[in-house]
Short mmCIF file of C-alpha atoms and ligand atoms in Angstrom, two decimals:
data_model
loop_
_atom_site.label_atom_id
_atom_site.label_comp_id
_atom_site.label_asym_id
_atom_site.label_seq_id
_atom_site.Cartn_x
_atom_site.Cartn_y
_atom_site.Cartn_z
CA MET A 1 0.00 0.00 0.00
CA PHE A 2 2.62 2.52 1.09
CA ALA A 3 5.05 1.17 -1.46
CA ARG A 4 2.53 1.70 -4.22
CA LEU A 5 1.65 5.14 -2.94
CA GLY A 6 5.36 5.93 -2.98
CA LEU A 7 5.61 4.70 -6.54
CA MET A 8 2.63 6.82 -7.60
CA ILE A 9 4.04 9.93 -5.96
CA CYS A 10 7.36 9.28 -7.62
CA LEU A 11 5.64 8.93 -10.99
CA ILE A 12 3.78 12.18 -10.57
CA VAL A 13 6.57 14.29 -9.12
CA GLU A 14 9.47 13.57 -11.44
CA PRO A 15 10.48 11.66 -14.54
CA CYS A 16 10.64 8.06 -13.51
CA VAL A 17 14.36 7.39 -13.71
CA VAL A 18 14.81 5.63 -10.38
CA CYS A 19 11.41 4.19 -9.61
CA ALA A 20 11.23 1.25 -12.01
CA GLY A 21 9.48 -1.74 -10.58
CA ASN A 22 9.04 -3.99 -13.58
CA VAL A 23 11.40 -6.63 -14.91
CA ILE A 24 10.99 -9.02 -17.82
CA LEU A 25 13.62 -11.78 -17.52
CA MET A 26 14.07 -13.85 -20.67
CA ILE A 27 16.09 -17.06 -20.60
CA GLY A 28 17.20 -18.85 -23.76
CA ASP A 29 17.89 -22.33 -22.44
CA GLY A 30 21.30 -23.54 -23.63
CA MET A 31 21.94 -20.34 -25.61
CA GLY A 32 25.66 -19.65 -25.79
CA GLU A 33 27.57 -16.90 -27.51
CA ASN A 34 28.05 -18.94 -30.69
CA HIS A 35 24.39 -19.94 -30.85
CA VAL A 36 23.58 -16.27 -31.29
CA ARG A 37 26.51 -15.70 -33.62
CA CYS A 38 25.61 -18.64 -35.86
CA ALA A 39 21.93 -17.69 -35.96
CA THR A 40 22.94 -14.13 -36.87
CA GLU A 41 24.60 -15.47 -40.03
CA SER A 42 21.09 -16.33 -41.22
CA ARG A 43 19.14 -13.44 -39.71
CA ALA A 44 19.85 -10.57 -37.32
CA VAL A 45 18.87 -11.62 -33.81
CA LEU A 46 18.96 -10.23 -30.29
CA GLY A 47 21.91 -7.81 -29.98
CA GLU A 48 20.83 -5.13 -32.44
CA ASN A 49 18.05 -3.65 -30.29
CA LEU A 50 19.63 -4.40 -26.94
CA PRO A 51 21.99 -1.60 -25.97
CA VAL A 52 23.72 -3.11 -22.96
CA GLN A 53 25.77 -6.27 -23.30
CA GLY A 54 27.62 -8.50 -20.91
CA HIS A 55 28.31 -12.09 -19.90
CA VAL A 56 27.15 -14.44 -17.18
CA THR A 57 29.25 -17.12 -15.50
CA THR A 58 27.22 -20.20 -14.74
CA ARG A 59 28.93 -22.76 -12.51
CA SER A 60 26.76 -24.47 -9.88
CA ALA A 61 27.59 -25.28 -6.25
CA ASP A 62 28.89 -28.72 -7.13
CA SER A 63 30.02 -28.52 -10.77
CA ASP A 64 31.80 -26.31 -13.30
CA ILE A 65 28.98 -27.29 -15.65
CA THR A 66 25.58 -26.35 -14.33
CA ASP A 67 22.27 -27.90 -15.25
CA SER A 68 19.09 -25.91 -15.83
CA ALA A 69 17.78 -26.55 -12.31
CA ALA A 70 20.77 -25.07 -10.45
CA ALA A 71 21.09 -22.24 -12.99
CA ALA A 72 17.42 -21.28 -12.75
CA THR A 73 17.65 -21.42 -8.95
CA ALA A 74 20.59 -18.98 -9.14
CA TYR A 75 18.41 -16.56 -11.12
CA ALA A 76 15.33 -17.21 -8.97
CA CYS A 77 16.95 -17.07 -5.51
CA GLY A 78 20.41 -15.53 -5.97
CA ILE A 79 22.25 -18.51 -4.51
CA LYS A 80 24.47 -21.33 -5.75
CA THR A 81 22.92 -24.75 -5.44
CA LYS A 82 23.67 -28.28 -6.63
CA ASN A 83 22.75 -29.62 -10.03
CA GLY A 84 19.27 -31.09 -9.99
CA TYR A 85 18.10 -28.88 -7.10
CA LEU A 86 15.11 -26.62 -7.74
CA GLY A 87 14.34 -23.64 -5.52
CA VAL A 88 16.39 -25.05 -2.62
CA ASP A 89 19.93 -24.28 -1.44
CA ALA A 90 22.83 -26.75 -1.36
CA ASN A 91 21.53 -28.01 2.03
CA GLN A 92 18.08 -28.58 0.52
CA LYS A 93 16.55 -25.66 2.41
CA PRO A 94 13.87 -23.84 0.35
CA CYS A 95 14.92 -20.41 -0.89
CA ARG A 96 12.59 -17.49 -1.56
CA THR A 97 12.33 -16.69 -5.25
CA LEU A 98 11.92 -13.38 -7.05
CA ALA A 99 8.46 -14.54 -8.12
CA GLU A 100 7.41 -15.29 -4.54
CA LYS A 101 8.81 -12.02 -3.19
CA ALA A 102 7.13 -10.05 -5.96
CA LEU A 103 3.83 -11.73 -5.22
CA GLU A 104 4.12 -10.87 -1.52
CA LYS A 105 4.64 -7.23 -2.42
CA GLY A 106 1.51 -7.15 -4.54
CA PHE A 107 3.11 -7.45 -7.97
CA PHE A 108 1.65 -9.18 -10.98
CA VAL A 109 3.77 -12.30 -11.56
CA GLY A 110 3.83 -14.10 -14.89
CA ILE A 111 5.86 -17.11 -16.01
CA ALA A 112 5.86 -18.70 -19.46
CA SER A 113 7.93 -21.41 -21.10
CA THR A 114 7.87 -23.70 -24.09
CA ASP A 115 9.29 -26.41 -21.83
CA MET A 116 7.14 -29.22 -20.44
CA GLU A 117 4.92 -28.58 -17.44
CA THR A 118 7.58 -29.72 -14.95
CA GLY A 119 10.55 -28.13 -16.76
CA ALA A 120 13.36 -26.98 -14.52
CA THR A 121 13.59 -23.32 -15.51
CA PRO A 122 10.00 -22.23 -14.83
CA SER A 123 9.71 -24.58 -11.83
CA ALA A 124 12.68 -23.03 -10.03
CA PHE A 125 10.61 -19.86 -9.58
CA TYR A 126 7.78 -21.52 -7.62
CA ALA A 127 8.80 -25.07 -6.64
CA HIS A 128 11.15 -26.20 -3.87
CA VAL A 129 12.39 -29.72 -4.54
CA PRO A 130 15.89 -31.19 -4.22
CA ASN A 131 15.26 -33.37 -7.27
CA ARG A 132 14.14 -31.88 -10.58
CA HIS A 133 12.73 -35.26 -11.65
CA GLU A 134 10.11 -35.39 -8.87
CA ALA A 135 7.40 -34.51 -11.36
CA ASP A 136 4.44 -35.12 -9.04
CA THR A 137 5.81 -32.79 -6.35
CA ILE A 138 6.60 -30.12 -8.95
CA ARG A 139 3.05 -30.41 -10.32
CA GLN A 140 1.68 -29.81 -6.81
CA TYR A 141 3.75 -26.63 -6.53
CA LEU A 142 2.55 -25.59 -9.98
CA THR A 143 -1.10 -26.05 -9.03
CA GLN A 144 -0.56 -24.04 -5.86
CA ALA A 145 1.40 -21.28 -7.61
CA ARG A 146 -1.28 -20.93 -10.30
CA GLN A 147 -3.69 -19.62 -7.68
CA HIS A 148 -1.63 -16.43 -7.53
CA MET A 149 0.72 -16.31 -10.50
CA ARG A 150 -0.10 -16.47 -14.18
CA ILE A 151 1.83 -19.49 -15.44
CA GLN A 152 1.82 -20.74 -19.02
CA VAL A 153 4.05 -23.77 -19.46
CA ALA A 154 4.24 -26.40 -22.21
CA GLY A 155 3.05 -23.77 -24.66
CA LYS A 156 3.68 -23.95 -28.39
CA SER A 157 4.53 -20.31 -29.11
CA LEU A 158 6.67 -18.23 -26.79
CA LEU A 159 5.66 -15.13 -28.73
CA SER A 160 1.94 -15.57 -28.10
CA GLU A 161 2.58 -16.48 -24.46
CA THR A 162 4.74 -13.38 -24.10
CA ASN A 163 2.11 -11.12 -25.63
CA ALA A 164 -0.59 -12.62 -23.41
CA LEU A 165 1.46 -12.11 -20.23
CA LEU A 166 2.50 -8.57 -21.13
CA ALA A 167 -1.13 -7.64 -21.84
CA ALA A 168 -2.23 -9.16 -18.53
CA ALA A 169 0.56 -7.34 -16.68
CA ALA A 170 -0.39 -4.00 -18.22
CA GLU A 171 -4.05 -4.59 -17.52
CA SER A 172 -3.36 -5.42 -13.86
CA GLY A 173 -2.05 -1.89 -13.25
CA LYS A 174 0.44 -3.40 -10.80
CA PRO A 175 4.23 -3.48 -10.92
CA PHE A 176 5.26 -6.82 -12.39
CA PHE A 177 7.88 -9.54 -12.69
CA ILE A 178 7.76 -11.80 -15.72
CA MET A 179 10.05 -14.73 -16.57
CA LEU A 180 9.98 -16.15 -20.08
CA GLU A 181 11.94 -19.18 -21.24
CA GLY A 182 12.72 -20.44 -24.74
CA ALA A 183 13.40 -24.10 -24.00
CA LEU A 184 13.93 -25.55 -27.47
CA ILE A 185 17.34 -23.93 -28.03
CA ASP A 186 18.66 -26.42 -25.45
CA THR A 187 16.70 -29.38 -26.82
CA LYS A 188 17.94 -28.86 -30.39
CA SER A 189 21.50 -28.29 -29.18
CA HIS A 190 21.45 -31.61 -27.30
CA GLU A 191 20.44 -33.17 -30.62
CA ASN A 192 23.24 -31.21 -32.40
CA LYS A 193 20.68 -29.96 -34.94
CA LEU A 194 22.00 -26.59 -36.04
CA GLU A 195 19.15 -25.41 -38.28
CA ALA A 196 16.48 -26.50 -35.80
CA MET A 197 18.44 -24.73 -33.04
CA LYS A 198 18.45 -21.55 -35.13
CA ASP A 199 14.68 -21.81 -35.66
CA ALA A 200 14.24 -22.11 -31.88
CA LEU A 201 16.46 -19.08 -31.40
CA PHE A 202 14.44 -17.10 -33.98
CA ASP A 203 11.27 -17.94 -32.02
CA PHE A 204 12.95 -16.78 -28.81
CA ASP A 205 14.12 -13.62 -30.59
CA ALA A 206 10.54 -12.86 -31.71
CA ALA A 207 9.43 -12.98 -28.07
CA VAL A 208 12.37 -10.76 -27.06
CA ARG A 209 11.35 -8.22 -29.71
CA ALA A 210 7.80 -8.19 -28.35
CA ALA A 211 9.11 -7.56 -24.83
CA LEU A 212 11.41 -4.78 -26.08
CA ALA A 213 8.57 -3.11 -27.97
CA PHE A 214 6.42 -3.29 -24.85
CA ALA A 215 9.17 -1.81 -22.65
CA ALA A 216 10.15 0.89 -25.17
CA VAL A 217 6.91 2.80 -24.74
CA ARG A 218 7.10 2.69 -20.95
CA SER A 219 9.54 4.37 -18.59
CA ASP A 220 9.32 1.77 -15.84
CA THR A 221 10.38 -1.55 -17.32
CA THR A 222 13.71 -3.38 -17.68
CA VAL A 223 14.22 -6.29 -20.08
CA VAL A 224 17.03 -8.72 -19.26
CA VAL A 225 17.92 -11.41 -21.80
CA THR A 226 20.35 -14.22 -21.04
CA ALA A 227 20.77 -18.01 -20.86
CA ASP A 228 21.16 -20.59 -18.13
CA HIS A 229 24.17 -22.39 -19.67
CA GLU A 230 25.69 -23.27 -23.03
CA THR A 231 24.61 -26.53 -24.67
CA GLY A 232 26.47 -28.44 -27.37
CA GLY A 233 29.90 -26.78 -27.22
CA LEU A 234 29.06 -24.88 -30.39
CA THR A 235 32.21 -23.46 -32.06
CA PRO A 236 32.53 -20.09 -33.87
CA ALA A 237 32.46 -22.17 -37.08
CA CYS A 238 28.98 -23.41 -36.00
CA VAL A 239 29.97 -27.01 -35.29
CA PHE A 240 28.61 -28.81 -32.22
CA THR A 241 31.35 -30.58 -30.24
CA THR A 242 29.28 -32.34 -27.56
CA ARG A 243 25.69 -33.39 -26.87
CA LYS A 244 25.97 -32.10 -23.32
CA HIS A 245 26.07 -28.76 -21.51
CA THR A 246 29.35 -26.88 -21.16
CA GLY A 247 30.74 -24.46 -18.59
CA ALA A 248 31.11 -21.57 -21.06
CA ALA A 249 29.91 -18.14 -19.98
CA VAL A 250 26.64 -17.12 -21.64
CA PRO A 251 25.67 -13.82 -23.27
CA LEU A 252 23.66 -11.16 -21.46
CA TRP A 253 21.74 -8.16 -22.73
CA ALA A 254 19.57 -5.56 -21.10
CA ALA A 255 17.37 -2.71 -22.23
CA GLY A 256 15.15 -0.16 -20.55
CA VAL A 257 15.38 1.43 -17.16
CA ARG A 258 18.72 0.93 -15.39
CA ALA A 259 19.89 -1.47 -18.10
CA GLU A 260 23.45 -0.19 -17.68
CA LEU A 261 23.67 -2.16 -14.40
CA PHE A 262 24.02 -5.31 -16.46
CA LYS A 263 27.06 -4.23 -18.43
CA GLY A 264 30.14 -6.44 -18.01
CA THR A 265 30.60 -9.90 -16.57
CA HIS A 266 28.39 -11.12 -13.72
CA ASP A 267 27.90 -14.37 -11.91
CA ASN A 268 24.41 -15.82 -12.39
CA THR A 269 23.62 -15.16 -8.72
CA GLN A 270 24.44 -11.45 -9.23
CA ILE A 271 21.83 -11.22 -11.98
CA ASN A 272 19.26 -12.10 -9.32
CA HIS A 273 20.63 -9.39 -7.01
CA LEU A 274 20.46 -6.74 -9.76
CA ILE A 275 16.89 -7.68 -10.67
CA HIS A 276 15.99 -7.74 -6.98
CA GLY A 277 17.25 -4.17 -6.65
CA ILE A 278 15.27 -2.94 -9.64
CA LEU A 279 12.07 -4.66 -8.55
CA PHE A 280 12.06 -3.83 -4.88
CA ASP A 281 14.56 -1.17 -3.76
CA ASN A 282 12.92 1.57 -5.77
CA THR A 283 9.36 0.97 -4.74
CA ARG A 284 10.15 1.84 -1.14
CA GLU A 285 8.42 4.87 0.14
CA ARG A 286 10.70 7.81 -0.40
CA PRO A 287 11.94 9.83 2.60
CA ASN A 288 11.37 13.49 1.73
ZN1 ZN B 301 19.93 -29.17 -21.43
#
């Protein structure tokens, strides 16, 4: 209540440079630097409309090569955890996620992914399970989370899911946190299918463009685009060298309010801390 009043006063009194409350986090699963580079040979993707660029280091608590569960937990909770762990720390203690904190503060929270219903990346934002393969438990968390968050998983088109969530967020009139995942970049990289991977990346790029267009006409929204890990060991010559994940740093872009915070190299846990600051620090009631 007071936080929102503070935000409204801030909006009325001065140009809204420091009172952003909205973040759209977009994760291309398995999308490494060369995935983007190789796709760009066919069609311009990502970078061109995203002014701020950086990199994210991805190791998990127990491995140089993270899996999607530990990586998504780093983004969701800002902590290192073990591979396979979802929304819990390395001692299996549940951690509070950006989505849960945003909900508590009265935000609109939206999550969408092309991954299956129990996919690790979306689940890390609302489930707390030390085993990503416990599908039944994850489904229970999903059912519970759906009472308060708008969650669209196992969808066919990330673009239409993105548009639907952005419209719902705008309509809510609330500050918002949205997480969107393009899951097929990882799937096609595991299969070492270059053209299919590019198609998945083009679909992800279309959703990113929609988010950027949405944010461009507002003065209160930050778009952060990154990946959870690299998949396939793709070389600059666009040749896959493994069917597994690698420990390579992944690309990072940001646009919109306070995007410059994301410039340079960050650990995946720091991305959570930066988003946390944008979402919550600025909606505090101002002293004056
Ligand atoms: Zn994978």
